[in-house]
Amino acid sequence: MMEKAKSIARPLIAAALLLTGGASAQDKASDAKTAADIVIYGCTSSGVIAAIEGRRLKRSVLLVCRDDYVGGMTTNGLGWSDTGSHRAIGGLSLDFYRRVKRHYDDPAAWTFAKRPAKAENFVDDDAMWQFEPKVAERIYEDWLKEAGVTVLRSQPIDRRVGAVEVKDHRIIAFRSRTGKRFAGRMFIDATYEGDLMAGAGVHFAVGREANATYGETLNGVQMANTTNHQFLRDVDPYVVPGDPKSGLLPRITADRIAPDGTADDRIQAYTFRMCLTDVAANRVPLPKPSGYDPRQYALLKRYMDTGYRDFFKKFDRIPNGKTDTNNFGAFSFDNIGMNYRYPEGSDAERAAIVQEHRDYQQGLLWFMANDPGVPAETRAEMSRWGLCRDEFTGNGHWPRELYVREARRMLSDFVMAEPHLRGTKPTLRPVGMGSYNMDSHNVRRIVDARGFARNEGNIEVTPGRAYPISYDAIVPKRADATNLLVPVALSASHIAYGSIRMEPVFMILGQSAAAAASIAIADGGSVQDVAYPKLRRQLLTEGQILDLK
């Protein structure tokens, strides 16, 4: 794992801005419509909540979306919320889940299946934690409209040098690839990738730190895992079984393995969180991807030949006969090792990675339903499932967004790490809480010392408590940017981020970031100088949970 240097050379900013041409009178008139007190780039759940909070605090807000939809993973298949302790979720984040419950309290909401006689599978107190993607999207869209948020869609940030204007450590504006310029007093980077942050020259990390870096035990290379998402039976990795000279089967690397706890630049696997259904009236047949190659799944075929049959264990039920389908086991929906270039890759590289992941997952579903080498009972089970006719209707019923579990992570003066989550080191100035497992999916598939296929990188360890997240983890170094907050690609180690990176927490931190931005505007200072007692009072007034007694 290496620290990445600032991505802009400040003396060259003015010259680089010539990329967008001169500021004509027409440009200036357009710019007047794209300026606000708080400019948020990234329409993730965090960005949506930050925008709503900004309007609640009477600030003008622009919510600038890379795509034409809002909600990030919350509206793209992640309907089985990874909540951890519900007691740690407050403020507008809790309000979202209460709005979900109010929606499903209406009998008309249960279109394809009756409301369960016992609702405990979905409901806790006055909130509901599982939902359909289209319902989450409708709630967000209505809420944004109700709050009076200006949403600008299909405006991906221009990632060329100079497209983010910085002067005296303050972001002045940034431009999208369409040429629009977004100016503000305060900025929030709510993207999973940290693209605004990187464009502004903020330091960041990609990959896994060594355990020694932050006094951790679960970071870096992790070969110790023997159960979760691991091969439970010996599976030969070679094209010709037993013959290393024949080469490796697809999706296995010949990497040499460093000792556990060693740093590297690898990141945990991405996936599409698919919304599937077995309700015939709403089912669309699974697509066969162009260029389908059954050899890509030869290792899974060998695994099934050993008797493995647990493929369907993470088809988690959400309302109306649908699922949030996630990775489970050694060879599943995680596209292990195929995403390393994504965090810092060009737009074209990212698009190619997204397409490869889509082809891989569609091919896997097709393979499981149709390949004659798959056990008949498994093919029959897979054939019961299809995409949802009423979800993602403009995208062939496939989720629009890849689950970017981890990309860039800001490097600020304070880095959330395993000791802070476990409580062995103090976390000062909390602005929210997390509680989920320290959770890293596998980062690669290799050949172990015995000559069998093995996954590396999976960790699922509880921190043992709900823990506070520091304001200092969402604020850059003063020398990097003084009017930027980063509630998603925040300052955390790889393994600490594995717990923090949950959608309810991103909502919590989005609200806190907007509250801090409003205080910084009122006080005429930097985000680093926000008076924490004032911020704390504001957050507690709004129902944020900052500690659990």
Coordinates of C-alpha atoms in Angstrom, one line a residue:
M1 CA 0.0 0.0 0.0
M2 CA 1.4 3.3 -1.0
E3 CA 0.4 6.9 -0.3
K4 CA -0.6 8.8 -3.4
A5 CA 0.8 12.2 -4.0
K6 CA -1.4 15.2 -4.7
S7 CA -2.8 14.9 -8.2
I8 CA -2.4 18.5 -9.3
A9 CA 0.5 20.9 -9.5
R10 CA -0.9 24.1 -8.2
P11 CA 1.2 26.5 -10.3
L12 CA -0.2 24.9 -13.4
I13 CA -3.9 25.2 -12.5
A14 CA -4.5 28.4 -14.5
A15 CA -2.9 27.1 -17.6
A16 CA -4.7 23.7 -17.3
L17 CA -8.0 25.5 -17.1
L18 CA -7.6 26.4 -20.7
L19 CA -8.8 22.9 -21.4
T20 CA -12.3 24.2 -20.9
G21 CA -11.8 27.3 -23.0
G22 CA -12.4 30.9 -22.1
A23 CA -15.2 32.1 -19.8
S24 CA -17.6 33.7 -22.3
A25 CA -20.6 35.7 -21.3
Q26 CA -22.8 32.7 -22.0
D27 CA -20.5 30.6 -19.8
K28 CA -20.8 33.1 -17.0
A29 CA -24.6 33.2 -17.3
S30 CA -24.6 29.4 -17.1
D31 CA -22.2 29.4 -14.1
A32 CA -24.6 31.6 -12.2
K33 CA -27.1 28.7 -12.2
T34 CA -24.5 26.3 -11.0
A35 CA -23.3 27.9 -7.9
A36 CA -24.3 27.3 -4.3
D37 CA -23.3 27.5 -0.6
I38 CA -22.7 23.8 -0.6
V39 CA -21.8 21.8 -3.7
I40 CA -22.0 18.0 -3.4
Y41 CA -20.4 15.8 -6.0
G42 CA -21.7 12.2 -5.8
C43 CA -25.4 11.1 -5.6
T44 CA -24.7 8.2 -3.3
S45 CA -26.9 7.7 -0.3
S46 CA -24.4 9.9 1.5
G47 CA -24.7 12.7 -1.1
V48 CA -28.5 12.6 -1.0
I49 CA -28.6 12.9 2.8
A50 CA -26.0 15.6 2.8
A51 CA -28.0 17.6 0.3
I52 CA -31.2 17.2 2.3
E53 CA -29.4 18.3 5.5
G54 CA -27.9 21.3 3.8
R55 CA -31.4 22.5 2.7
R56 CA -32.7 21.8 6.2
L57 CA -30.1 24.3 7.4
K58 CA -31.2 26.9 4.9
R59 CA -28.2 26.6 2.7
S60 CA -28.3 26.7 -1.1
V61 CA -27.3 23.2 -2.3
L62 CA -26.3 21.7 -5.6
L63 CA -26.3 17.9 -5.8
V64 CA -24.2 16.9 -8.8
C65 CA -24.6 13.4 -10.1
R66 CA -22.2 11.3 -12.2
D67 CA -25.2 9.4 -13.5
D68 CA -28.9 10.1 -14.2
Y69 CA -30.1 8.5 -10.9
V70 CA -29.6 9.0 -7.2
G71 CA -28.9 6.7 -4.3
G72 CA -25.8 4.8 -5.2
M73 CA -25.9 1.2 -4.0
T74 CA -29.0 1.8 -1.9
T75 CA -31.0 2.1 -5.1
N76 CA -28.9 -0.4 -7.1
G77 CA -29.5 -3.8 -5.4
L78 CA -28.3 -3.4 -1.9
G79 CA -31.7 -3.8 -0.4
W80 CA -30.6 -6.1 2.5
S81 CA -29.0 -3.3 4.6
D82 CA -25.8 -4.1 6.4
T83 CA -26.8 -2.2 9.5
G84 CA -24.9 -3.7 12.5
S85 CA -26.5 -2.3 15.6
H86 CA -29.7 -0.4 14.9
R87 CA -29.1 1.6 18.1
A88 CA -26.1 3.3 16.4
I89 CA -28.2 4.6 13.5
G90 CA -29.9 8.0 14.0
G91 CA -30.7 11.3 12.3
L92 CA -31.7 11.3 8.7
S93 CA -30.3 7.9 8.2
L94 CA -32.8 6.4 10.6
D95 CA -35.5 8.7 9.0
F96 CA -34.8 6.9 5.6
Y97 CA -35.5 3.5 7.1
R98 CA -38.6 4.9 8.8
R99 CA -39.8 6.2 5.4
V100 CA -39.2 2.7 4.1
K101 CA -41.5 1.3 6.8
R102 CA -44.2 3.8 6.1
H103 CA -44.1 2.8 2.5
Y104 CA -44.6 -0.9 3.2
D105 CA -47.2 -0.2 5.9
D106 CA -49.5 0.5 2.9
P107 CA -51.1 -2.8 1.8
A108 CA -50.9 -1.6 -1.8
A109 CA -47.0 -1.7 -1.6
W110 CA -47.2 -5.5 -1.6
T111 CA -47.6 -6.1 -5.3
F112 CA -46.3 -9.6 -5.9
A113 CA -46.5 -11.1 -2.5
K114 CA -48.6 -10.6 0.6
R115 CA -47.1 -8.8 3.6
P116 CA -45.6 -11.5 5.8
A117 CA -47.9 -12.4 8.7
K118 CA -44.8 -11.9 10.9
A119 CA -42.9 -8.9 9.9
E120 CA -39.9 -9.4 12.1
N121 CA -37.8 -10.5 9.1
F122 CA -38.0 -6.9 7.8
V123 CA -39.0 -4.6 10.7
D124 CA -37.4 -3.4 13.9
D125 CA -39.3 -0.9 16.0
D126 CA -40.5 1.9 13.7
A127 CA -38.0 1.3 10.9
M128 CA -37.7 -1.3 8.1
W129 CA -34.3 -2.4 7.0
Q130 CA -35.0 -4.4 3.8
F131 CA -36.5 -2.8 0.7
E132 CA -36.8 -3.0 -3.1
P133 CA -34.3 -0.8 -5.1
K134 CA -37.2 1.1 -6.8
V135 CA -38.7 1.9 -3.5
A136 CA -35.5 3.3 -2.1
E137 CA -35.1 5.4 -5.3
R138 CA -38.7 6.7 -5.1
I139 CA -38.2 7.7 -1.4
Y140 CA -34.9 9.6 -2.2
E141 CA -36.4 11.4 -5.3
D142 CA -39.5 12.5 -3.3
W143 CA -37.4 13.5 -0.3
L144 CA -35.0 15.6 -2.5
K145 CA -38.0 17.3 -4.1
E146 CA -39.6 17.9 -0.8
A147 CA -36.4 19.5 0.5
G148 CA -35.9 21.7 -2.5
V149 CA -32.6 20.3 -3.6
T150 CA -31.3 21.2 -7.0
V151 CA -30.1 18.0 -8.6
L152 CA -27.9 18.1 -11.7
R153 CA -27.7 14.7 -13.4
S154 CA -25.4 13.0 -15.9
Q155 CA -22.5 15.4 -15.0
P156 CA -19.5 13.2 -14.4
I157 CA -16.5 15.1 -13.1
D158 CA -13.8 16.0 -15.6
R159 CA -10.8 14.1 -14.2
R160 CA -8.2 16.0 -16.3
V161 CA -5.6 18.0 -14.5
G162 CA -7.0 21.5 -13.7
A163 CA -10.7 20.7 -14.0
V164 CA -10.9 21.2 -10.2
E165 CA -10.0 24.9 -9.6
V166 CA -8.1 25.4 -6.3
K167 CA -6.7 28.6 -4.9
D168 CA -5.0 29.0 -1.5
H169 CA -6.0 25.5 -0.5
R170 CA -9.7 26.2 -1.3
I171 CA -11.7 24.6 -4.0
I172 CA -13.3 27.3 -6.1
A173 CA -15.2 25.1 -8.6
F174 CA -15.0 22.0 -10.7
R175 CA -16.1 21.1 -14.2
S176 CA -18.0 18.1 -15.5
R177 CA -17.2 16.4 -18.7
T178 CA -20.2 18.3 -20.3
G179 CA -18.3 21.5 -19.6
K180 CA -20.6 22.8 -16.8
R181 CA -18.8 24.6 -14.0
F182 CA -20.0 24.1 -10.4
A183 CA -18.8 26.8 -7.9
G184 CA -19.4 26.8 -4.2
R185 CA -18.3 28.0 -0.8
M186 CA -18.1 24.5 0.6
F187 CA -17.7 21.1 -1.2
I188 CA -18.6 17.6 -0.2
D189 CA -17.1 14.6 -2.1
A190 CA -19.8 11.9 -1.6
T191 CA -18.4 9.5 -4.2
Y192 CA -17.3 6.0 -3.5
E193 CA -14.2 6.7 -5.6
G194 CA -13.1 10.0 -4.1
D195 CA -12.9 11.7 -7.5
L196 CA -13.4 15.3 -6.4
M197 CA -11.0 14.8 -3.5
A198 CA -8.3 13.4 -5.8
G199 CA -8.9 16.2 -8.4
A200 CA -8.3 18.8 -5.7
G201 CA -4.9 17.3 -4.8
V202 CA -5.9 15.7 -1.5
H203 CA -3.7 12.9 -0.4
F204 CA -5.1 9.4 -0.4
A205 CA -4.3 5.7 -0.1
V206 CA -5.2 2.7 -2.2
G207 CA -4.7 -0.9 -1.1
R208 CA -3.9 -2.6 2.2
E209 CA -1.6 -1.2 4.8
A210 CA 0.9 -3.4 6.7
N211 CA -0.4 -4.3 10.2
A212 CA 2.5 -2.4 11.6
T213 CA 1.4 0.9 10.1
Y214 CA -1.5 1.6 12.4
G215 CA -1.0 -1.1 15.1
E216 CA -3.5 -3.5 13.5
T217 CA -3.9 -7.3 13.3
L218 CA -6.2 -7.8 10.3
N219 CA -4.7 -5.6 7.6
G220 CA -2.4 -6.5 4.7
V221 CA -2.1 -10.0 3.3
Q222 CA -4.5 -12.4 5.0
M223 CA -3.9 -16.1 4.3
A224 CA -5.1 -17.3 7.7
N225 CA -8.8 -17.5 6.7
T226 CA -9.9 -21.1 6.5
T227 CA -13.7 -20.9 6.3
N228 CA -15.5 -17.8 5.1
H229 CA -15.7 -17.5 1.3
Q230 CA -12.9 -20.1 1.2
F231 CA -12.6 -23.4 -0.7
L232 CA -13.8 -26.0 1.8
R233 CA -12.5 -28.9 -0.3
D234 CA -9.3 -29.3 -2.3
V235 CA -9.7 -28.2 -5.9
D236 CA -7.0 -28.7 -8.5
P237 CA -6.2 -25.3 -10.1
Y238 CA -4.4 -26.5 -13.3
V239 CA -5.8 -26.9 -16.8
V240 CA -4.6 -30.5 -16.8
P241 CA -5.2 -31.7 -13.2
G242 CA -1.9 -32.3 -11.4
D243 CA 0.2 -30.7 -14.2
P244 CA 1.5 -27.2 -13.3
K245 CA 3.0 -27.0 -16.8
S246 CA -0.4 -27.0 -18.4
G247 CA -1.1 -23.6 -16.8
L248 CA -3.7 -22.3 -14.5
L249 CA -7.5 -22.3 -15.0
P250 CA -9.0 -18.8 -15.6
R251 CA -9.4 -16.5 -12.6
I252 CA -6.4 -17.9 -10.7
T253 CA -3.2 -15.9 -10.3
A254 CA 0.3 -17.3 -9.9
D255 CA 1.2 -14.6 -7.3
R256 CA 3.7 -15.4 -4.7
I257 CA 2.4 -14.9 -1.2
A258 CA 4.0 -12.5 1.3
P259 CA 3.7 -13.1 5.0
D260 CA 0.4 -12.2 6.7
G261 CA 0.2 -8.5 7.5
T262 CA 2.3 -7.4 4.6
A263 CA 1.1 -4.2 2.7
D264 CA 0.2 -4.3 -1.0
D265 CA -1.9 -2.3 -3.5
R266 CA -4.7 -4.8 -3.9
I267 CA -8.4 -4.0 -3.0
Q268 CA -11.3 -6.2 -2.1
A269 CA -13.5 -7.6 -4.8
Y270 CA -16.4 -5.8 -6.5
T271 CA -19.7 -7.2 -7.5
F272 CA -23.2 -6.3 -8.8
R273 CA -25.8 -6.7 -6.0
M274 CA -28.5 -8.3 -8.1
C275 CA -32.2 -8.0 -7.5
L276 CA -33.6 -11.4 -8.6
T277 CA -37.1 -12.9 -8.3
D278 CA -38.8 -16.3 -8.5
V279 CA -42.2 -14.7 -9.0
A280 CA -43.2 -15.8 -12.5
A281 CA -45.4 -12.7 -13.2
N282 CA -42.4 -10.4 -12.6
R283 CA -39.6 -12.6 -13.9
V284 CA -37.4 -11.7 -16.9
P285 CA -35.2 -14.5 -18.2
L286 CA -31.5 -14.4 -17.3
P287 CA -29.5 -12.9 -20.2
K288 CA -26.7 -14.7 -22.0
P289 CA -23.8 -12.2 -22.3
S290 CA -22.1 -11.6 -25.6
G291 CA -18.9 -13.6 -25.8
Y292 CA -20.0 -16.1 -23.1
D293 CA -17.2 -18.5 -22.3
P294 CA -18.0 -21.4 -20.0
R295 CA -14.2 -22.0 -19.4
Q296 CA -14.3 -18.9 -17.1
Y297 CA -16.2 -21.1 -14.6
A298 CA -14.2 -24.3 -14.9
L299 CA -12.9 -23.9 -11.4
L300 CA -16.4 -23.7 -10.0
K301 CA -17.3 -26.8 -12.0
R302 CA -14.5 -28.7 -10.4
Y303 CA -15.6 -27.4 -7.0
M304 CA -19.1 -28.6 -7.6
D305 CA -17.7 -32.0 -8.7
T306 CA -16.3 -32.3 -5.2
G307 CA -19.9 -32.1 -3.8
Y308 CA -20.1 -28.3 -3.2
R309 CA -23.8 -27.2 -3.3
D310 CA -24.0 -23.9 -1.3
F311 CA -24.4 -21.5 -4.3
F312 CA -27.8 -20.2 -3.3
K313 CA -27.1 -19.2 0.3
K314 CA -27.0 -15.4 -0.2
F315 CA -30.2 -15.0 -2.1
D316 CA -31.5 -12.8 0.7
R317 CA -35.2 -12.1 0.6
I318 CA -36.5 -8.5 0.3
P319 CA -40.2 -7.6 -0.2
N320 CA -42.4 -8.7 -3.0
G321 CA -40.7 -12.0 -3.8
K322 CA -37.3 -10.4 -4.6
T323 CA -33.8 -10.8 -3.4
D324 CA -30.6 -8.9 -2.7
T325 CA -28.3 -11.5 -4.1
N326 CA -24.7 -11.3 -2.8
N327 CA -21.5 -13.3 -2.9
F328 CA -21.2 -16.5 -1.0
G329 CA -18.5 -19.1 -0.9
A330 CA -15.2 -19.6 -2.7
F331 CA -16.4 -19.0 -6.3
S332 CA -19.5 -16.8 -6.5
F333 CA -20.5 -13.3 -7.6
D334 CA -17.4 -11.5 -6.4
N335 CA -15.1 -11.0 -9.4
I336 CA -11.9 -11.6 -7.4
G337 CA -8.8 -9.7 -8.5
M338 CA -10.3 -8.0 -11.6
N339 CA -10.7 -4.5 -10.2
Y340 CA -7.2 -3.3 -9.2
R341 CA -7.1 -0.5 -11.8
Y342 CA -10.5 0.8 -11.0
P343 CA -9.8 3.4 -8.3
E344 CA -7.3 5.4 -10.3
G345 CA -8.1 4.2 -13.8
S346 CA -9.2 6.4 -16.6
D347 CA -12.9 6.7 -17.4
A348 CA -12.3 4.3 -20.3
E349 CA -10.5 1.8 -18.0
R350 CA -13.3 2.0 -15.4
A351 CA -15.9 1.4 -18.1
A352 CA -14.1 -1.7 -19.3
I353 CA -13.8 -3.0 -15.7
V354 CA -17.6 -2.5 -15.2
Q355 CA -18.4 -4.3 -18.4
E356 CA -16.1 -7.2 -17.6
H357 CA -17.8 -7.5 -14.2
R358 CA -21.2 -7.5 -15.9
D359 CA -20.1 -10.1 -18.4
Y360 CA -18.7 -12.3 -15.6
Q361 CA -21.8 -12.2 -13.5
Q362 CA -24.3 -12.7 -16.3
G363 CA -22.1 -15.5 -17.6
L364 CA -22.0 -17.1 -14.2
L365 CA -25.8 -17.1 -13.9
W366 CA -26.1 -18.5 -17.4
F367 CA -23.6 -21.2 -16.7
M368 CA -25.4 -22.3 -13.5
A369 CA -28.7 -22.5 -15.3
N370 CA -27.6 -24.0 -18.6
D371 CA -24.2 -25.8 -18.6
P372 CA -24.6 -29.6 -18.9
G373 CA -21.7 -30.0 -16.5
V374 CA -23.6 -28.3 -13.7
P375 CA -25.6 -30.8 -11.5
A376 CA -29.2 -31.1 -12.7
E377 CA -30.7 -30.1 -9.4
T378 CA -28.5 -26.9 -9.4
R379 CA -29.6 -26.0 -13.0
A380 CA -33.2 -26.5 -12.0
E381 CA -32.9 -24.2 -9.0
M382 CA -31.1 -21.5 -11.0
S383 CA -33.7 -21.7 -13.7
R384 CA -36.4 -20.6 -11.2
W385 CA -34.8 -17.2 -10.9
G386 CA -34.8 -14.2 -13.2
L387 CA -34.3 -10.5 -13.3
C388 CA -37.1 -8.3 -12.0
R389 CA -39.3 -6.8 -14.7
D390 CA -40.1 -3.8 -12.5
E391 CA -36.5 -2.9 -11.5
F392 CA -33.9 -1.0 -13.5
T393 CA -36.2 -0.7 -16.4
G394 CA -33.9 1.5 -18.4
N395 CA -30.9 -0.8 -18.0
G396 CA -32.2 -4.2 -19.2
H397 CA -33.3 -4.9 -15.5
W398 CA -29.7 -5.1 -14.5
P399 CA -28.3 -2.9 -11.7
R400 CA -26.9 0.4 -13.0
E401 CA -24.0 0.5 -10.5
L402 CA -21.1 -1.7 -9.7
Y403 CA -20.6 -2.3 -5.9
V404 CA -17.3 -0.4 -5.4
R405 CA -16.6 -1.7 -1.9
E406 CA -13.4 0.2 -1.6
A407 CA -11.4 2.6 -3.8
R408 CA -9.4 5.6 -2.8
R409 CA -9.3 6.4 0.9
M410 CA -8.4 9.9 2.1
L411 CA -5.2 10.4 4.2
S412 CA -5.9 13.1 6.7
D413 CA -4.3 14.0 10.0
F414 CA -6.4 11.3 11.6
V415 CA -6.8 7.8 10.2
M416 CA -9.5 5.5 11.6
A417 CA -7.9 2.1 12.3
E418 CA -8.6 -1.2 13.9
P419 CA -7.6 0.0 17.4
H420 CA -10.1 2.8 17.2
L421 CA -12.9 0.4 16.3
R422 CA -12.0 -2.0 19.1
G423 CA -11.7 0.9 21.6
T424 CA -8.0 0.4 22.5
K425 CA -7.3 3.8 21.2
P426 CA -9.5 6.9 21.8
T427 CA -11.6 8.4 19.0
L428 CA -12.2 12.1 19.7
R429 CA -14.8 14.4 18.2
P430 CA -17.3 11.8 17.0
V431 CA -19.8 12.7 14.3
G432 CA -21.5 9.3 13.9
M433 CA -21.1 5.6 14.7
G434 CA -20.4 2.3 13.0
S435 CA -20.8 -1.2 14.3
Y436 CA -20.6 -3.7 11.4
N437 CA -17.9 -6.4 11.2
M438 CA -14.5 -5.4 9.9
D439 CA -15.3 -6.9 6.6
S440 CA -13.0 -7.4 3.6
H441 CA -13.9 -9.6 0.7
N442 CA -11.2 -11.6 -1.0
V443 CA -8.6 -9.7 -3.1
R444 CA -7.2 -12.6 -5.1
R445 CA -7.3 -16.3 -5.8
I446 CA -3.9 -18.1 -5.8
V447 CA -2.4 -21.6 -5.5
D448 CA -1.4 -22.6 -2.0
A449 CA 1.7 -24.4 -0.9
R450 CA -0.1 -27.7 -1.3
G451 CA -1.0 -27.0 -4.9
F452 CA -4.7 -26.3 -4.5
A453 CA -6.9 -23.2 -5.3
R454 CA -7.2 -20.8 -2.4
N455 CA -8.7 -17.3 -1.9
E456 CA -6.8 -14.6 0.0
G457 CA -8.0 -11.5 1.8
N458 CA -11.3 -12.3 3.4
I459 CA -11.8 -11.0 6.9
E460 CA -15.1 -10.9 8.9
V461 CA -14.3 -10.0 12.5
T462 CA -16.5 -8.0 14.9
P463 CA -15.1 -4.9 16.5
G464 CA -16.9 -6.0 19.6
R465 CA -18.9 -2.9 20.0
A466 CA -20.5 0.1 18.2
Y467 CA -17.7 2.7 17.9
P468 CA -17.5 6.4 17.2
I469 CA -16.2 7.9 13.9
S470 CA -14.2 11.1 14.3
Y471 CA -14.9 14.3 12.5
D472 CA -11.2 14.4 11.8
A473 CA -11.6 11.4 9.5
I474 CA -13.8 13.3 7.1
V475 CA -11.7 16.4 7.0
P476 CA -8.6 16.7 4.8
K477 CA -5.3 18.0 5.9
R478 CA -5.3 21.8 6.1
A479 CA -2.5 21.9 3.5
D480 CA -4.7 19.9 1.1
A481 CA -8.1 21.6 1.2
T482 CA -9.9 23.8 3.7
N483 CA -13.4 23.8 2.3
L484 CA -13.9 20.1 1.5
L485 CA -15.5 17.3 3.5
V486 CA -15.2 13.6 2.5
P487 CA -17.8 11.4 4.2
V488 CA -17.5 8.3 1.9
A489 CA -13.9 8.0 0.8
L490 CA -12.9 9.0 4.3
S491 CA -9.6 8.6 6.1
A492 CA -9.5 5.0 7.3
S493 CA -7.2 2.0 7.0
H494 CA -8.2 -0.8 4.7
I495 CA -9.6 -3.0 7.4
A496 CA -11.3 -0.2 9.4
Y497 CA -12.9 1.0 6.2
G498 CA -14.2 -2.5 5.8
S499 CA -16.5 -1.8 8.7
I500 CA -17.3 1.8 8.2
R501 CA -18.3 1.4 4.5
M502 CA -21.9 0.6 5.1
E503 CA -24.7 2.6 3.5
P504 CA -26.4 3.6 6.8
V505 CA -23.0 4.9 8.0
F506 CA -22.5 6.8 4.8
M507 CA -25.8 8.5 5.3
I508 CA -24.9 9.4 8.9
L509 CA -21.6 10.9 7.8
G510 CA -23.2 12.7 4.9
Q511 CA -25.5 14.5 7.3
S512 CA -22.7 15.4 9.7
A513 CA -20.6 16.7 6.8
A514 CA -23.3 19.0 5.6
A515 CA -23.9 20.3 9.2
A516 CA -20.2 21.0 9.5
A517 CA -20.1 22.8 6.1
S518 CA -23.0 25.0 7.2
I519 CA -21.2 26.0 10.4
A520 CA -18.0 26.7 8.5
I521 CA -20.0 29.0 6.2
A522 CA -21.6 30.8 9.2
D523 CA -18.3 31.3 10.9
G524 CA -16.4 32.2 7.8
G525 CA -13.7 29.7 8.5
S526 CA -12.3 26.4 7.3
V527 CA -13.7 22.9 7.9
Q528 CA -10.6 22.3 10.1
D529 CA -11.6 25.2 12.3
V530 CA -15.3 24.2 12.9
A531 CA -15.9 24.4 16.6
Y532 CA -16.7 20.8 17.6
P533 CA -18.9 21.7 20.6
K534 CA -21.1 23.7 18.3
L535 CA -21.2 20.8 15.7
R536 CA -21.9 18.3 18.4
R537 CA -24.9 20.3 19.8
Q538 CA -26.3 20.6 16.2
L539 CA -26.0 16.9 15.5
L540 CA -27.5 15.8 18.8
T541 CA -30.4 18.2 18.3
E542 CA -31.0 16.4 14.9
G543 CA -31.0 13.0 16.5
Q544 CA -27.5 11.8 15.5
I545 CA -26.1 9.0 17.7
L546 CA -22.6 10.0 18.8
D547 CA -22.2 7.4 21.6
L548 CA -24.0 4.5 23.2
K549 CA -24.0 4.2 26.9

